[in-house]
Short mmCIF file of N, CA and C in Angstrom, two decimals:
data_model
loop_
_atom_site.label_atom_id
_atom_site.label_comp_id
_atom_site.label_asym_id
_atom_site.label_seq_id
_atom_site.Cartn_x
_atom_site.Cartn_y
_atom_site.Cartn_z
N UNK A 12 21.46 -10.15 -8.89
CA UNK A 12 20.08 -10.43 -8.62
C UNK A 12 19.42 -9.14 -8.14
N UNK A 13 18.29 -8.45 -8.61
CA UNK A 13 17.40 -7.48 -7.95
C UNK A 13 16.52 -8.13 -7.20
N UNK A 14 16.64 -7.32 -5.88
CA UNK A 14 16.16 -7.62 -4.64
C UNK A 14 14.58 -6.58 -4.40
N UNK A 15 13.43 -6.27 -3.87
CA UNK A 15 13.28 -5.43 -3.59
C UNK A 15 12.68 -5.43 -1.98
N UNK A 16 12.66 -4.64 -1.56
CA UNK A 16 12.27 -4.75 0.08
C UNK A 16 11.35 -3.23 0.63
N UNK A 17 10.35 -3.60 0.80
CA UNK A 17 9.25 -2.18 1.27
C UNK A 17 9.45 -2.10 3.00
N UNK A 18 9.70 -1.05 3.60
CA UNK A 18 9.69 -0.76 5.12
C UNK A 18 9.25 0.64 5.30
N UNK A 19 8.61 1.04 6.73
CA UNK A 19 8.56 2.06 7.63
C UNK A 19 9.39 2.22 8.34
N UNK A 20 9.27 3.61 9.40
CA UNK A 20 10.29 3.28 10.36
C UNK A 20 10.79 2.12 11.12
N UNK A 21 9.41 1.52 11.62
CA UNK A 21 9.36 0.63 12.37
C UNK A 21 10.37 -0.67 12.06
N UNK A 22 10.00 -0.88 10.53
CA UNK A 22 10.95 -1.90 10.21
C UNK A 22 11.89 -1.33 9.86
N UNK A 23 12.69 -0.04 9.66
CA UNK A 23 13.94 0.10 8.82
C UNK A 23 15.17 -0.87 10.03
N UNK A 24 15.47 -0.88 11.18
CA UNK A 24 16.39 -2.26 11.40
C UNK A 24 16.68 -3.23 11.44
N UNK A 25 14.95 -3.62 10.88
CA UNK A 25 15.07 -4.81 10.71
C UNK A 25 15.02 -5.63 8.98
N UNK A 26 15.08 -4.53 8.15
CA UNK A 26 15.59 -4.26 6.90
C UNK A 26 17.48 -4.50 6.79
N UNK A 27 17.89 -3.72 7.77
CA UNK A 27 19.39 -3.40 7.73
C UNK A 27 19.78 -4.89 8.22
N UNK A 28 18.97 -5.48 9.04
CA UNK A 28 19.55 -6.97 9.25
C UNK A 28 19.34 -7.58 8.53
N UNK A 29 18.53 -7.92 7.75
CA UNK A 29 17.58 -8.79 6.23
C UNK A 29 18.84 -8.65 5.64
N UNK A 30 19.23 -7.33 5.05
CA UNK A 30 20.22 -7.29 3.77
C UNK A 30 21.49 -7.72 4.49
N UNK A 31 21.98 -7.55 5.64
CA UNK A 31 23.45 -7.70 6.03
C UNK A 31 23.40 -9.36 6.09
N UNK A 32 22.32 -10.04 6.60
CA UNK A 32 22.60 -11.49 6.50
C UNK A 32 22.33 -11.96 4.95
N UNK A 33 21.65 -11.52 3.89
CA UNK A 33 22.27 -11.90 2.32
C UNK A 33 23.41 -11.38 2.07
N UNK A 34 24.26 -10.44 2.65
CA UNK A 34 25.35 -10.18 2.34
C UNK A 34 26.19 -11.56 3.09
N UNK A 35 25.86 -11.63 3.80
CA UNK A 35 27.10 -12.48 4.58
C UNK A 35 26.86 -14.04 4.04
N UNK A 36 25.70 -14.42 3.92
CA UNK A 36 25.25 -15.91 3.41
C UNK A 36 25.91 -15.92 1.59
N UNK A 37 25.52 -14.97 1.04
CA UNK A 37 26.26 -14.67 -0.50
C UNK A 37 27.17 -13.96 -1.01
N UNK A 38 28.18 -13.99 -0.07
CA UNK A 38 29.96 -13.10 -0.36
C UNK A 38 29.82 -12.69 -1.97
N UNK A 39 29.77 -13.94 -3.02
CA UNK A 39 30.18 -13.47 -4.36
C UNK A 39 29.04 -13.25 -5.06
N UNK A 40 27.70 -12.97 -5.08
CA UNK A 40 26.39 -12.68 -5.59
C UNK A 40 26.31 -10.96 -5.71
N UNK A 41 26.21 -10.99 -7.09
CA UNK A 41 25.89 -8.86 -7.34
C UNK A 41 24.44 -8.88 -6.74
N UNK A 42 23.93 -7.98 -6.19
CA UNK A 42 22.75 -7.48 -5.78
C UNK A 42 22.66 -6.43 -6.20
N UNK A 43 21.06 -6.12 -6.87
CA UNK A 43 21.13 -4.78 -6.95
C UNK A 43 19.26 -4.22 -5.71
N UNK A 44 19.54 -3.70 -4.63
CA UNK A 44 18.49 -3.82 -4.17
C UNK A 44 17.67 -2.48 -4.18
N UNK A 45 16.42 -2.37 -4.13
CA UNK A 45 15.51 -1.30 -4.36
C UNK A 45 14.95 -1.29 -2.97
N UNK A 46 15.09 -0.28 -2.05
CA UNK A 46 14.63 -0.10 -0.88
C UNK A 46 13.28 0.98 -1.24
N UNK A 47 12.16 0.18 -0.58
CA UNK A 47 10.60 1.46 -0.67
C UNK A 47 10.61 1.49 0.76
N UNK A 48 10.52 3.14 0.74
CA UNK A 48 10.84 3.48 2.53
C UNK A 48 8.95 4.10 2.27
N UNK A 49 8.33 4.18 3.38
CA UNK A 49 7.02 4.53 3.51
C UNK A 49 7.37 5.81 4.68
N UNK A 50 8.27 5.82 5.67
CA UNK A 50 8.59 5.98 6.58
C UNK A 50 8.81 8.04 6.94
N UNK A 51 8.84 8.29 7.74
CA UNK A 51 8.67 9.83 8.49
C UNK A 51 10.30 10.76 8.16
N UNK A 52 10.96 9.80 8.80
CA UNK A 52 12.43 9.77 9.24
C UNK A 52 13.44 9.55 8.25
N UNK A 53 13.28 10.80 7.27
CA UNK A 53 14.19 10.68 6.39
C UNK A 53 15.98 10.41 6.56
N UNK A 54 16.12 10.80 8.00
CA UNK A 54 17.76 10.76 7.86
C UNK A 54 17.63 8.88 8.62
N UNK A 55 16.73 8.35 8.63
CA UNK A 55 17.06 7.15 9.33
C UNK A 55 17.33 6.71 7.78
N UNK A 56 16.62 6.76 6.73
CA UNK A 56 16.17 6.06 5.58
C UNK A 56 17.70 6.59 4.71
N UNK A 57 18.19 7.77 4.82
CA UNK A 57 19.75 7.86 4.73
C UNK A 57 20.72 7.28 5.05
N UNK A 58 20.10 7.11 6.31
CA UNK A 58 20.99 6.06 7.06
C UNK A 58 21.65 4.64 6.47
N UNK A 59 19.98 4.07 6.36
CA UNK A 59 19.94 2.70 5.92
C UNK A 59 20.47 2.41 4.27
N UNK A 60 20.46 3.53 3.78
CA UNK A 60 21.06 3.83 2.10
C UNK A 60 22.63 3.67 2.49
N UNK A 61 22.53 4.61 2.94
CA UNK A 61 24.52 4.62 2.78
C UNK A 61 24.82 3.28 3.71
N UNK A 62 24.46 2.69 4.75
CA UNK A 62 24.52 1.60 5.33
C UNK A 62 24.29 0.20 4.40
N UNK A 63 24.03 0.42 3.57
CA UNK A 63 23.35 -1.27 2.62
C UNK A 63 24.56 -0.64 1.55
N UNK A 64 25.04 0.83 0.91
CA UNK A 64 25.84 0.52 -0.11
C UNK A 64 26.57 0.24 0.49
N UNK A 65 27.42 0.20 1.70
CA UNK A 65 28.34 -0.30 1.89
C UNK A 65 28.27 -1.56 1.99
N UNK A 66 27.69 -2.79 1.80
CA UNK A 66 27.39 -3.96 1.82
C UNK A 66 27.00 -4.37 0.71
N UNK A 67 25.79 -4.11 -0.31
CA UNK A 67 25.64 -4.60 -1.05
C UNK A 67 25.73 -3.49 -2.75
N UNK A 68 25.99 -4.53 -3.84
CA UNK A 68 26.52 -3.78 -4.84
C UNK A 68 26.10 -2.51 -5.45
N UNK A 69 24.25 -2.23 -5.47
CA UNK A 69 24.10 -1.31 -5.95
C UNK A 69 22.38 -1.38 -5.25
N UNK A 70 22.62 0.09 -4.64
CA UNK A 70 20.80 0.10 -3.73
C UNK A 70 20.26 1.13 -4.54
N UNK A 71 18.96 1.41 -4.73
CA UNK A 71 17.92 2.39 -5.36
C UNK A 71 17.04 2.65 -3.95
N UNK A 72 17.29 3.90 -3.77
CA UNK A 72 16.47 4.37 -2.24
C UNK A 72 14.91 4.89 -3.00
N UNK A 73 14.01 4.45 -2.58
CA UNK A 73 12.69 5.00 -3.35
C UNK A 73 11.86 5.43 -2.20
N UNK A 74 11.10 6.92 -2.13
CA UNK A 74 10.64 7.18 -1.31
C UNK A 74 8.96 6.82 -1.66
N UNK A 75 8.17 6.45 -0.76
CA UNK A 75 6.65 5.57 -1.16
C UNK A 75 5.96 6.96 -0.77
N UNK A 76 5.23 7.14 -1.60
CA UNK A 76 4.06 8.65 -1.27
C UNK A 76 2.54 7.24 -0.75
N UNK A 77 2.79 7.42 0.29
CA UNK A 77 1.76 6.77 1.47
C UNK A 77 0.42 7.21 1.05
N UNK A 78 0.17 8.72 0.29
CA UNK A 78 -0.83 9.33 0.52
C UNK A 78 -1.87 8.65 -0.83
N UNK A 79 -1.39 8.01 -1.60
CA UNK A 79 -1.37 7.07 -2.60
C UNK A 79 -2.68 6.21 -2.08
N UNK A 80 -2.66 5.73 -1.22
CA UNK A 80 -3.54 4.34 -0.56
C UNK A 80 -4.33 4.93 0.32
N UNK A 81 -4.91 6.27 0.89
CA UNK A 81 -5.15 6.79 1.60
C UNK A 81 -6.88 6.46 1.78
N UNK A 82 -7.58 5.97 0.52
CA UNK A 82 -8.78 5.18 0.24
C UNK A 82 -8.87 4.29 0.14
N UNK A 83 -7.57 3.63 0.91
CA UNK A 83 -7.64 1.88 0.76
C UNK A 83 -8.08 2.02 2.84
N UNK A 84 -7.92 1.08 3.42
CA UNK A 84 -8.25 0.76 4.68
C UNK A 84 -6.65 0.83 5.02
N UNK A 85 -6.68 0.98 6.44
CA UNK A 85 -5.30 1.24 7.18
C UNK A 85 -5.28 0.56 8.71
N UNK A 86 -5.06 -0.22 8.68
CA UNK A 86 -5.06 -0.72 10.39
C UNK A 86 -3.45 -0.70 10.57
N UNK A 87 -3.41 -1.22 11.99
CA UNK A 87 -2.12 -1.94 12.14
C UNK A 87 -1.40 -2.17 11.46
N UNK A 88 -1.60 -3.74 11.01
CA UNK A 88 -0.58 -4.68 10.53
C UNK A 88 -0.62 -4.19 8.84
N UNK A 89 -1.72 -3.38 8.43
CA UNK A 89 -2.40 -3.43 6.70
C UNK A 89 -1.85 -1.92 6.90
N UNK A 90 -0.47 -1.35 5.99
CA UNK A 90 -0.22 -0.18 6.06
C UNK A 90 -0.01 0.13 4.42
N UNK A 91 0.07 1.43 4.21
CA UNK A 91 0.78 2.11 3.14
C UNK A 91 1.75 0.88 2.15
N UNK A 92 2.49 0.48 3.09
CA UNK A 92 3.66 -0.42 2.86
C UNK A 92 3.27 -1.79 2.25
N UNK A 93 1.98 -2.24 2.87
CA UNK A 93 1.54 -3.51 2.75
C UNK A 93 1.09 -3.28 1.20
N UNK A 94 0.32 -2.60 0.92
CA UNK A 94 -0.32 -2.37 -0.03
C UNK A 94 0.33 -1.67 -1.47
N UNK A 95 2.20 -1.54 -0.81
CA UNK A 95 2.89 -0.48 -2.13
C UNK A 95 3.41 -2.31 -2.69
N UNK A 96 3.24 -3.76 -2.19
CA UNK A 96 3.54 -4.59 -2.50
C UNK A 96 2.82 -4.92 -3.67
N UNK A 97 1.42 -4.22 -3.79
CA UNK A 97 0.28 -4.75 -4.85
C UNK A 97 0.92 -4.37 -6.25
N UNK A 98 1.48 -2.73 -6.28
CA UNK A 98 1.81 -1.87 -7.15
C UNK A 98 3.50 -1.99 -7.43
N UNK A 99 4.05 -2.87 -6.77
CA UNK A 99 5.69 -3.05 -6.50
C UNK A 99 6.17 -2.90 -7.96
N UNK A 100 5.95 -3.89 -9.06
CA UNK A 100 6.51 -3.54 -10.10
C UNK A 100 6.51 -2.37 -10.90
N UNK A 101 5.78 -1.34 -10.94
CA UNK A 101 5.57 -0.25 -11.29
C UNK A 101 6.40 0.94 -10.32
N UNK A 102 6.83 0.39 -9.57
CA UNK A 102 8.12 1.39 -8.64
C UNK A 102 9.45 1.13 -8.35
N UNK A 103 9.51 -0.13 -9.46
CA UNK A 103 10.69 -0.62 -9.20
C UNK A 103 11.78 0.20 -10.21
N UNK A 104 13.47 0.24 -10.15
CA UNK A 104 13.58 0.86 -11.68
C UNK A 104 13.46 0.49 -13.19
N UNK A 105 13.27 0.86 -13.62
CA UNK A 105 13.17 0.80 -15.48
C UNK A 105 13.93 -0.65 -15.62
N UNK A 106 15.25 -0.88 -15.17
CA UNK A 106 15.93 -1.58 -15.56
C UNK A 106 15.99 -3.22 -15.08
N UNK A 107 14.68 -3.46 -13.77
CA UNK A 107 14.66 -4.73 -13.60
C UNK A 107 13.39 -5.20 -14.38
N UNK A 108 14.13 -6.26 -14.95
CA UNK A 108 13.33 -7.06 -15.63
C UNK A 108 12.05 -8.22 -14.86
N UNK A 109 12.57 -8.30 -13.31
CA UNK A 109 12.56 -9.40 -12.46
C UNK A 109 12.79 -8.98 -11.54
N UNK A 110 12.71 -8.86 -10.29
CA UNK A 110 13.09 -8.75 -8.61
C UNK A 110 12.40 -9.77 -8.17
N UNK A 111 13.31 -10.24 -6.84
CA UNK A 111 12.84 -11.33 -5.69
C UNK A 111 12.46 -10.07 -4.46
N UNK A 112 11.08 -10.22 -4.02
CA UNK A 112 10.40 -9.58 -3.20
C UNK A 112 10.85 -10.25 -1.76
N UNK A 113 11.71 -9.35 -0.60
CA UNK A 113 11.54 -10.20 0.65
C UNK A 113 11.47 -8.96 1.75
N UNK A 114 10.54 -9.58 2.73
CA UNK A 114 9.81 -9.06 3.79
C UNK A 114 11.60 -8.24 4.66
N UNK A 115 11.28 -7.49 5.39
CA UNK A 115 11.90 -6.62 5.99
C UNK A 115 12.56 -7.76 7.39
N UNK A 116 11.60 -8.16 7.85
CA UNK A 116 11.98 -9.15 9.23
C UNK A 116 11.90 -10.45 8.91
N UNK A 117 13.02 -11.04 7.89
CA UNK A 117 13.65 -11.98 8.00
C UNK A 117 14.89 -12.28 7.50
N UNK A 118 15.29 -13.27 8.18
CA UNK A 118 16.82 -13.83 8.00
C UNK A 118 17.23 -14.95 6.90
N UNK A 119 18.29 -14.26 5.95
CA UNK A 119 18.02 -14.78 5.06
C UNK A 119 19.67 -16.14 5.06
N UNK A 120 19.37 -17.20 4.83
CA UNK A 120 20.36 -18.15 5.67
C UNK A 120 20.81 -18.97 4.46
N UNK A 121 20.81 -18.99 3.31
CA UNK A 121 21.26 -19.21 2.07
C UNK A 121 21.52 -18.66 0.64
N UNK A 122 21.56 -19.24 -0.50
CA UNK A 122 21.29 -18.87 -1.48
C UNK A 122 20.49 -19.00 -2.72
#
């Protein structure tokens, strides 16, 4: 199944928990997940790469050029990130036909 998941710093741990509980809820399910990092902190976003291949079957680390949306509005909660969701299929790789889109801060408790 292609997964894809958009985060900042802010959320990258709570990304690393998202994917470790589909790992643990779906032992025998291939994943192939596409991480869009928006984020500052490139060695965190290393981090979270080599941290998810070891868990799940095959990750695509994609870095989000933020500067992209820079004429869209930016508050708080409405970031870079929010808005790379509009354009998601066009950054995904070549090879998904399909991805299931899920938010960074939640727990995923089935299949």
């Amino acid at each position: 199944m292609n997964l894809a998941c958009t985060f900042d710093d802010n959320y990258l741990p709570h990304a690393a928990t998202m994917l470790t509980t589909i790992r643990n809820v779906n032992p025998g399910h291939w994943f192939h997940v596409s991480l869009i990092h928006s984020g500052r902190d490139l060695d965190e976003a290393a981090w979270l790469y080599k941290y998810v291949s070891s868990i799940i079957d095959r990750v695509s680390l994609i870095q989000l050029d933020a500067s992209a949306f820079n004429k869209l509005p930016l508050s708080g909660h409405l970031s870079a990130v929010a808005y790379a969701r509009l354009v998601l299929a066009g950054m995904l790789p070549a090879e998904f036909d399909r991805a299931l889109y899920l938010d960074p801060d939640i727990a995923v408790v089935g299949d």
